[in-house]
GROMACS .gro file of C-alpha atoms in nm:
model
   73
    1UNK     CA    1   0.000   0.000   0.000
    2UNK     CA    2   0.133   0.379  -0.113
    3UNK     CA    3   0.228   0.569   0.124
    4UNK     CA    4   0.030   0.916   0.130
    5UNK     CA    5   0.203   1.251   0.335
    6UNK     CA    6  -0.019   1.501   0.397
    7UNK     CA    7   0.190   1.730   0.637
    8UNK     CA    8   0.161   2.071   0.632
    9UNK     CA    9   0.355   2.337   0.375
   10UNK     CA   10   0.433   2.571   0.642
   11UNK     CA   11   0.613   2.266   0.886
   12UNK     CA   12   0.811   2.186   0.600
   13UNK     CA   13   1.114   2.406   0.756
   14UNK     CA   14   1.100   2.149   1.015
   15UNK     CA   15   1.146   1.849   0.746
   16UNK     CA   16   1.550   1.780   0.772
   17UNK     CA   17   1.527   1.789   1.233
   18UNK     CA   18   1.253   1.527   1.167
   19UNK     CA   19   1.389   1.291   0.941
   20UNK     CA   20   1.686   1.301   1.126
   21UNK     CA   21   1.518   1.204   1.425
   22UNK     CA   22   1.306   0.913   1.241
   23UNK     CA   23   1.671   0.801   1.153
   24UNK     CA   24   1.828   0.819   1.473
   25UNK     CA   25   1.543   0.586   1.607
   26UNK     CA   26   1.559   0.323   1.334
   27UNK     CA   27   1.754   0.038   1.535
   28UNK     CA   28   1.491   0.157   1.808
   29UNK     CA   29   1.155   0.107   1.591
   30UNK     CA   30   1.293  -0.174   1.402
   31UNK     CA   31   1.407  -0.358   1.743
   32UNK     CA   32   1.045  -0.266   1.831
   33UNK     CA   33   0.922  -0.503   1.509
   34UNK     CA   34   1.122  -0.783   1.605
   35UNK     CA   35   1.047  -0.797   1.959
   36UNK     CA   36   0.666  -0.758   1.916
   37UNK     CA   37   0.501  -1.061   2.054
   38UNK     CA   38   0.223  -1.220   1.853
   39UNK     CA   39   0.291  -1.124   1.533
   40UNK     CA   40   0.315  -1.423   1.301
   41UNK     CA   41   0.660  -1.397   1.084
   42UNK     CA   42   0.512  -1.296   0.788
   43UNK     CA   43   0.290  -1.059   0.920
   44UNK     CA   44   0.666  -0.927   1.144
   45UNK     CA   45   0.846  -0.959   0.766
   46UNK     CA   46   0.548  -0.727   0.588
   47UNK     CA   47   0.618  -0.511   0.841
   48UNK     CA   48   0.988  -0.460   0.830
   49UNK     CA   49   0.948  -0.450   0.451
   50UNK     CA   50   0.694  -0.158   0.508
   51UNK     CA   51   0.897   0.013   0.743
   52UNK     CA   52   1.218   0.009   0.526
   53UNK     CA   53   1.078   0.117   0.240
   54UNK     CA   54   0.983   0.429   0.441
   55UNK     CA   55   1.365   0.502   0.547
   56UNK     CA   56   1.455   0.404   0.196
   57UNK     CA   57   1.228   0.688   0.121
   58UNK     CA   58   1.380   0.929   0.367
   59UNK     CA   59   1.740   0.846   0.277
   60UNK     CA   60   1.741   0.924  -0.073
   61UNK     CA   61   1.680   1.305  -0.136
   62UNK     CA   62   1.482   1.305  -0.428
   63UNK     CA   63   1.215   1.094  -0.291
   64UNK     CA   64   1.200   1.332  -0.008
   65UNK     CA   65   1.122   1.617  -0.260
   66UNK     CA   66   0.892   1.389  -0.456
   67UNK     CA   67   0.713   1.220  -0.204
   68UNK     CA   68   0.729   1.505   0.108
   69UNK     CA   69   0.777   1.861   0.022
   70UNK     CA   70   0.580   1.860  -0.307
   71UNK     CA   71   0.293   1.638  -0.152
   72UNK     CA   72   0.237   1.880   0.149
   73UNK     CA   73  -0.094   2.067   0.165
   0.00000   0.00000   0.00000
């Protein structure tokens, strides 16, 4: 499933402080996913998939402009 931002224009001066937090926390969230109890390991593979995709995302700067700043409203 597509990911959809809808952030606001005027936060987008905050973009770079909060993608860098979302990055420091990535062992932290993903460690999160892996220790979850009761998720099946397909369901905790989806997951991770989903997740990564999002810091693949994040990491490469044209996909930020593509898929953040121009999407804002």
């Amino acid at each position: 499933k597509p990911r959809l931002y809808r952030g606001r224009c005027q936060h987008n001066s905050l973009l770079d402080d909060t993608l860098r937090r979302f990055r420091d926390a990535k062992a932290d969230i993903m460690a999160l996913i892996d220790d979850q109890e009761g998720l099946t390991d397909s369901v905790r593979r989806s997951i991770s998939r989903y997740v990564e995709r999002f810091y693949d995302d994040i990491d490469t700067p044209r996909q930020v402009e593509r898929r953040l700043i121009k999407k804002c409203v």
